[in-house]
PDB file of C-alpha atoms in Angstrom:
ATOM      1  CA  MET A   1       0.621   1.135  24.749  1.00 42.00           C
ATOM      2  CA  ASN A   2      -1.077  -2.184  24.271  1.00 58.00           C
ATOM      3  CA  ARG A   3       0.998  -5.341  23.912  1.00 89.00           C
ATOM      4  CA  THR A   4       1.490  -6.093  20.212  1.00 92.00           C
ATOM      5  CA  ARG A   5      -1.079  -8.593  19.015  1.00 94.00           C
ATOM      6  CA  ALA A   6      -0.873  -8.293  15.277  1.00 96.00           C
ATOM      7  CA  VAL A   7       1.624  -7.099  12.694  1.00 98.00           C
ATOM      8  CA  VAL A   8       0.843  -5.658   9.280  1.00 98.00           C
ATOM      9  CA  LEU A   9       3.600  -6.414   6.791  1.00 98.00           C
ATOM     10  CA  VAL A  10       4.002  -3.972   3.945  1.00 97.00           C
ATOM     11  CA  GLU A  11       6.570  -3.679   1.254  1.00 94.00           C
ATOM     12  CA  GLY A  12       7.830  -0.129   1.998  1.00 93.00           C
ATOM     13  CA  ILE A  13       7.465   3.063   3.941  1.00 94.00           C
ATOM     14  CA  SER A  14       4.854   4.525   1.531  1.00 94.00           C
ATOM     15  CA  ASP A  15       2.603   1.614   2.121  1.00 95.00           C
ATOM     16  CA  LYS A  16       3.093   2.026   6.007  1.00 96.00           C
ATOM     17  CA  SER A  17       2.234   5.691   5.622  1.00 95.00           C
ATOM     18  CA  ALA A  18      -0.953   4.896   3.638  1.00 96.00           C
ATOM     19  CA  VAL A  19      -2.213   2.239   6.047  1.00 97.00           C
ATOM     20  CA  GLU A  20      -1.654   4.522   9.140  1.00 97.00           C
ATOM     21  CA  THR A  21      -3.234   7.490   7.402  1.00 96.00           C
ATOM     22  CA  LEU A  22      -6.302   5.669   6.550  1.00 97.00           C
ATOM     23  CA  ALA A  23      -6.543   4.229   9.955  1.00 97.00           C
ATOM     24  CA  GLU A  24      -6.277   7.664  11.572  1.00 96.00           C
ATOM     25  CA  ARG A  25      -8.971   8.996   9.111  1.00 96.00           C
ATOM     26  CA  ARG A  26     -11.196   6.371  10.327  1.00 95.00           C
ATOM     27  CA  GLY A  27     -10.676   7.267  14.034  1.00 96.00           C
ATOM     28  CA  ARG A  28      -8.467   4.134  14.712  1.00 96.00           C
ATOM     29  CA  ASP A  29      -5.279   4.102  16.823  1.00 96.00           C
ATOM     30  CA  LEU A  30      -3.547   1.006  15.576  1.00 96.00           C
ATOM     31  CA  ALA A  31      -0.781   1.179  18.331  1.00 94.00           C
ATOM     32  CA  ALA A  32      -3.517   1.259  20.984  1.00 94.00           C
ATOM     33  CA  GLU A  33      -5.240  -1.719  19.318  1.00 94.00           C
ATOM     34  CA  GLY A  34      -1.935  -3.644  19.624  1.00 95.00           C
ATOM     35  CA  ILE A  35      -1.282  -3.427  15.807  1.00 97.00           C
ATOM     36  CA  SER A  36       2.094  -2.511  14.534  1.00 97.00           C
ATOM     37  CA  VAL A  37       2.733  -1.715  10.848  1.00 98.00           C
ATOM     38  CA  VAL A  38       6.121  -2.882   9.591  1.00 98.00           C
ATOM     39  CA  ALA A  39       7.708  -1.698   6.435  1.00 97.00           C
ATOM     40  CA  MET A  40       9.913  -4.798   5.265  1.00 97.00           C
ATOM     41  CA  GLY A  41      12.107  -3.085   2.699  1.00 94.00           C
ATOM     42  CA  GLY A  42      10.706  -4.985  -0.177  1.00 93.00           C
ATOM     43  CA  ALA A  43       8.479  -7.950  -0.921  1.00 93.00           C
ATOM     44  CA  THR A  44      11.400 -10.407  -0.950  1.00 94.00           C
ATOM     45  CA  ASN A  45      11.682 -10.025   2.758  1.00 97.00           C
ATOM     46  CA  ILE A  46       8.340 -11.489   3.526  1.00 97.00           C
ATOM     47  CA  GLY A  47       9.659 -14.816   4.566  1.00 95.00           C
ATOM     48  CA  THR A  48      12.019 -13.286   7.107  1.00 97.00           C
ATOM     49  CA  TYR A  49       9.337 -11.089   8.603  1.00 98.00           C
ATOM     50  CA  ALA A  50       6.621 -13.788   8.547  1.00 97.00           C
ATOM     51  CA  GLY A  51       9.074 -16.137  10.274  1.00 96.00           C
ATOM     52  CA  ARG A  52      10.023 -13.590  12.959  1.00 97.00           C
ATOM     53  CA  PHE A  53       6.472 -12.582  13.740  1.00 97.00           C
ATOM     54  CA  GLY A  54       4.330 -15.598  12.661  1.00 95.00           C
ATOM     55  CA  PRO A  55       3.712 -18.967  14.143  1.00 94.00           C
ATOM     56  CA  ALA A  56       7.549 -19.962  14.281  1.00 92.00           C
ATOM     57  CA  GLY A  57       8.401 -16.640  15.831  1.00 94.00           C
ATOM     58  CA  ARG A  58       6.385 -14.363  18.123  1.00 95.00           C
ATOM     59  CA  ASP A  59       3.223 -16.073  17.037  1.00 95.00           C
ATOM     60  CA  LEU A  60       1.496 -12.843  16.307  1.00 96.00           C
ATOM     61  CA  ARG A  61      -1.484 -12.421  13.935  1.00 95.00           C
ATOM     62  CA  LEU A  62      -0.274 -11.328  10.490  1.00 97.00           C
ATOM     63  CA  ALA A  63      -1.809  -9.293   7.729  1.00 98.00           C
ATOM     64  CA  GLY A  64      -0.524  -7.055   4.942  1.00 98.00           C
ATOM     65  CA  LEU A  65      -0.514  -5.546   1.501  1.00 97.00           C
ATOM     66  CA  TYR A  66       1.438  -6.715  -1.583  1.00 96.00           C
ATOM     67  CA  ASP A  67       1.820  -5.908  -5.184  1.00 95.00           C
ATOM     68  CA  ALA A  68       0.351  -8.492  -7.720  1.00 95.00           C
ATOM     69  CA  GLY A  69       3.779  -8.900  -9.266  1.00 95.00           C
ATOM     70  CA  GLU A  70       4.989  -9.985  -5.864  1.00 95.00           C
ATOM     71  CA  GLU A  71       2.368 -12.481  -5.142  1.00 96.00           C
ATOM     72  CA  GLY A  72       4.629 -15.525  -5.705  1.00 96.00           C
ATOM     73  CA  ALA A  73       7.128 -14.190  -3.162  1.00 95.00           C
ATOM     74  CA  PHE A  74       4.426 -13.635  -0.637  1.00 95.00           C
ATOM     75  CA  ARG A  75       2.793 -16.938  -1.133  1.00 96.00           C
ATOM     76  CA  ARG A  76       6.102 -18.885  -0.785  1.00 96.00           C
ATOM     77  CA  GLY A  77       7.209 -16.717   2.245  1.00 96.00           C
ATOM     78  CA  LEU A  78       3.986 -17.249   4.065  1.00 96.00           C
ATOM     79  CA  GLU A  79       3.924 -20.928   3.314  1.00 96.00           C
ATOM     80  CA  ARG A  80       7.470 -21.317   4.604  1.00 95.00           C
ATOM     81  CA  ALA A  81       6.435 -19.469   7.772  1.00 95.00           C
ATOM     82  CA  GLY A  82       3.765 -22.158   8.403  1.00 95.00           C
ATOM     83  CA  LEU A  83       0.738 -20.202   7.363  1.00 95.00           C
ATOM     84  CA  GLY A  84      -0.512 -22.776   4.903  1.00 95.00           C
ATOM     85  CA  SER A  85       0.404 -24.723   1.726  1.00 95.00           C
ATOM     86  CA  ASP A  86      -0.634 -24.274  -1.900  1.00 96.00           C
ATOM     87  CA  LEU A  87      -1.827 -20.798  -1.082  1.00 96.00           C
ATOM     88  CA  ASP A  88      -3.847 -18.883  -3.755  1.00 96.00           C
ATOM     89  CA  ARG A  89      -5.013 -15.312  -3.783  1.00 96.00           C
ATOM     90  CA  SER A  90      -8.157 -16.216  -2.065  1.00 96.00           C
ATOM     91  CA  ASP A  91      -6.146 -17.936   0.774  1.00 97.00           C
ATOM     92  CA  LEU A  92      -3.847 -15.088   1.092  1.00 97.00           C
ATOM     93  CA  GLU A  93      -6.822 -12.774   1.548  1.00 97.00           C
ATOM     94  CA  THR A  94      -8.447 -15.028   4.153  1.00 96.00           C
ATOM     95  CA  LEU A  95      -5.039 -14.763   5.987  1.00 96.00           C
ATOM     96  CA  GLY A  96      -5.230 -10.987   5.785  1.00 97.00           C
ATOM     97  CA  PHE A  97      -2.980 -10.373   2.812  1.00 98.00           C
ATOM     98  CA  PHE A  98      -4.534  -8.063   0.205  1.00 98.00           C
ATOM     99  CA  VAL A  99      -3.289  -7.606  -3.332  1.00 97.00           C
ATOM    100  CA  CYS A 100      -2.745  -4.222  -5.055  1.00 96.00           C
ATOM    101  CA  VAL A 101      -3.324  -4.653  -8.843  1.00 91.00           C
ATOM    102  CA  ALA A 102      -0.014  -3.056  -9.830  1.00 90.00           C
ATOM    103  CA  ASP A 103       1.001  -1.350  -6.699  1.00 92.00           C
ATOM    104  CA  LEU A 104      -0.632   0.893  -3.991  1.00 94.00           C
ATOM    105  CA  GLU A 105      -0.004   4.099  -5.970  1.00 93.00           C
ATOM    106  CA  ASP A 106      -1.915   2.598  -8.914  1.00 95.00           C
ATOM    107  CA  GLU A 107      -4.783   1.769  -6.587  1.00 96.00           C
ATOM    108  CA  LEU A 108      -4.811   5.261  -5.163  1.00 97.00           C
ATOM    109  CA  ILE A 109      -4.664   7.054  -8.541  1.00 97.00           C
ATOM    110  CA  ARG A 110      -7.511   4.863  -9.845  1.00 97.00           C
ATOM    111  CA  ALA A 111      -9.609   5.595  -6.747  1.00 97.00           C
ATOM    112  CA  LEU A 112      -8.922   9.388  -6.750  1.00 98.00           C
ATOM    113  CA  GLY A 113      -8.899  10.011 -10.506  1.00 97.00           C
ATOM    114  CA  THR A 114      -6.066  11.836 -12.284  1.00 98.00           C
ATOM    115  CA  ALA A 115      -7.523  15.277 -11.827  1.00 98.00           C
ATOM    116  CA  THR A 116      -7.639  14.869  -8.015  1.00 98.00           C
ATOM    117  CA  VAL A 117      -4.048  13.536  -8.009  1.00 98.00           C
ATOM    118  CA  GLU A 118      -2.939  16.525 -10.058  1.00 98.00           C
ATOM    119  CA  ARG A 119      -4.629  18.823  -7.541  1.00 97.00           C
ATOM    120  CA  VAL A 120      -2.615  17.114  -4.719  1.00 97.00           C
ATOM    121  CA  LEU A 121       0.556  17.660  -6.720  1.00 97.00           C
ATOM    122  CA  ASP A 122      -0.355  21.284  -7.317  1.00 97.00           C
ATOM    123  CA  ALA A 123      -1.011  21.864  -3.604  1.00 96.00           C
ATOM    124  CA  GLU A 124       2.589  20.407  -2.950  1.00 94.00           C
ATOM    125  CA  GLY A 125       4.110  22.748  -5.687  1.00 95.00           C
ATOM    126  CA  GLU A 126       5.027  19.862  -8.009  1.00 94.00           C
ATOM    127  CA  LEU A 127       2.492  20.069 -10.803  1.00 96.00           C
ATOM    128  CA  ARG A 128       5.042  22.020 -12.907  1.00 96.00           C
ATOM    129  CA  SER A 129       7.511  19.176 -12.433  1.00 94.00           C
ATOM    130  CA  PHE A 130       4.813  16.692 -13.440  1.00 96.00           C
ATOM    131  CA  ARG A 131       4.076  18.743 -16.675  1.00 97.00           C
ATOM    132  CA  THR A 132       7.787  18.401 -17.463  1.00 95.00           C
ATOM    133  CA  LEU A 133       7.595  14.648 -17.146  1.00 94.00           C
ATOM    134  CA  GLN A 134       4.545  14.700 -19.479  1.00 96.00           C
ATOM    135  CA  LYS A 135       6.460  16.405 -22.145  1.00 95.00           C
ATOM    136  CA  GLN A 136       9.429  13.922 -22.135  1.00 95.00           C
ATOM    137  CA  PRO A 137       9.544  11.830 -25.331  1.00 95.00           C
ATOM    138  CA  GLY A 138       9.171   8.555 -23.511  1.00 93.00           C
ATOM    139  CA  TRP A 139       6.054   9.775 -21.661  1.00 94.00           C
ATOM    140  CA  ARG A 140       4.264  11.792 -24.338  1.00 93.00           C
ATOM    141  CA  GLY A 141       1.105  10.052 -25.511  1.00 91.00           C
ATOM    142  CA  ARG A 142       0.916   7.751 -22.449  1.00 96.00           C
ATOM    143  CA  SER A 143      -2.081   7.881 -20.249  1.00 97.00           C
ATOM    144  CA  THR A 144      -2.143  10.527 -17.457  1.00 97.00           C
ATOM    145  CA  HIS A 145      -2.532   7.584 -15.044  1.00 96.00           C
ATOM    146  CA  ASP A 146       0.585   6.007 -16.225  1.00 96.00           C
ATOM    147  CA  GLN A 147       2.552   9.264 -16.176  1.00 97.00           C
ATOM    148  CA  LEU A 148       1.383   9.913 -12.597  1.00 97.00           C
ATOM    149  CA  ARG A 149       2.558   6.410 -11.527  1.00 94.00           C
ATOM    150  CA  ARG A 150       5.841   7.142 -13.092  1.00 94.00           C
ATOM    151  CA  PHE A 151       6.187  10.516 -11.437  1.00 96.00           C
ATOM    152  CA  MET A 152       5.270   9.039  -7.929  1.00 93.00           C
ATOM    153  CA  GLY A 153       7.986   6.387  -8.416  1.00 87.00           C
ATOM    154  CA  SER A 154      10.657   9.007  -9.321  1.00 85.00           C
ATOM    155  CA  GLY A 155      12.456  11.835  -7.669  1.00 73.00           C
ATOM    156  CA  GLY A 156      13.607  11.695  -4.008  1.00 72.00           C
ATOM    157  CA  GLY A 157      10.981   9.800  -2.086  1.00 87.00           C
ATOM    158  CA  ARG A 158       7.791  10.925  -3.869  1.00 91.00           C
ATOM    159  CA  LYS A 159       6.000   7.603  -3.025  1.00 91.00           C
ATOM    160  CA  ILE A 160       6.711   8.183   0.712  1.00 91.00           C
ATOM    161  CA  ARG A 161       5.698  11.915   0.540  1.00 91.00           C
ATOM    162  CA  TYR A 162       2.512  11.474  -1.417  1.00 95.00           C
ATOM    163  CA  SER A 163       1.055   8.158  -0.138  1.00 94.00           C
ATOM    164  CA  GLY A 164      -0.429   9.684   3.049  1.00 94.00           C
ATOM    165  CA  ARG A 165      -1.554  12.810   1.131  1.00 96.00           C
ATOM    166  CA  LEU A 166      -3.263  10.709  -1.517  1.00 97.00           C
ATOM    167  CA  VAL A 167      -5.089   8.657   1.223  1.00 97.00           C
ATOM    168  CA  ALA A 168      -6.107  11.923   2.878  1.00 96.00           C
ATOM    169  CA  ALA A 169      -7.711  13.123  -0.270  1.00 97.00           C
ATOM    170  CA  LEU A 170      -9.859   9.969  -0.730  1.00 97.00           C
ATOM    171  CA  GLU A 171     -13.575  10.182  -0.366  1.00 94.00           C
ATOM    172  CA  PRO A 172     -14.663   7.712   2.247  1.00 92.00           C
ATOM    173  CA  ASP A 173     -16.586   5.507  -0.276  1.00 94.00           C
ATOM    174  CA  ARG A 174     -13.592   5.548  -2.712  1.00 96.00           C
ATOM    175  CA  VAL A 175     -10.968   3.750  -0.530  1.00 97.00           C
ATOM    176  CA  PRO A 176      -9.186   1.123  -2.628  1.00 97.00           C
ATOM    177  CA  ARG A 177     -10.232  -2.355  -1.905  1.00 97.00           C
ATOM    178  CA  PRO A 178      -6.849  -3.616  -0.608  1.00 97.00           C
ATOM    179  CA  LEU A 179      -6.600  -0.860   1.977  1.00 97.00           C
ATOM    180  CA  ASP A 180     -10.351  -1.102   2.993  1.00 96.00           C
ATOM    181  CA  GLY A 181     -10.073  -4.935   3.180  1.00 97.00           C
ATOM    182  CA  LEU A 182      -6.941  -4.789   5.397  1.00 97.00           C
ATOM    183  CA  LEU A 183      -8.392  -2.406   7.845  1.00 96.00           C
ATOM    184  CA  ALA A 184     -11.676  -4.377   8.015  1.00 95.00           C
ATOM    185  CA  HIS A 185      -9.656  -7.669   8.542  1.00 96.00           C
ATOM    186  CA  LEU A 186      -7.705  -6.009  11.344  1.00 94.00           C
ATOM    187  CA  ARG A 187     -10.960  -5.013  13.134  1.00 88.00           C
ATOM    188  CA  GLN A 188     -12.086  -8.633  13.065  1.00 78.00           C
ATOM    189  CA  GLY A 189      -9.230  -9.889  15.352  1.00 64.00           C
TER     190      GLY A 189
END
């Protein structure tokens, strides 16, 4: 294995799985490229990880994904780690940190379309469970997209189990911008 030259910081294991699955689909071996994907256990840990791996720590190239709602935490954490000041979204992207509109599951559901996501659930034997959620009073009348996001976020590690499967179901030209941008950024360095 090559010496680590870059670290991709993501919020959780499901994001890690998605990045690694897409890289594999594109014929890339991130480990061989010296790139390590690290699940931080939540966005609020960005400062710790950026400090550990960034300029004040191991001085590795950093990149990552974050949810729009966590942009402030990412901006502050990266600034404290010495990666700039008064960072805005464009600056974060230049650094290699790409925003997911709501979260990665939202991006994947939009890219795939709800019918394809339902086919993935069916292949995993969970379409019936999803239909049960759709019938619950709090979810009746909501969009299928919102129902799918809720379903992915509930029940025993679904986000983790489905992130790679959803990425595997993507058409090559339908990869969500944050994932596509991240892998392109990693190729540049």
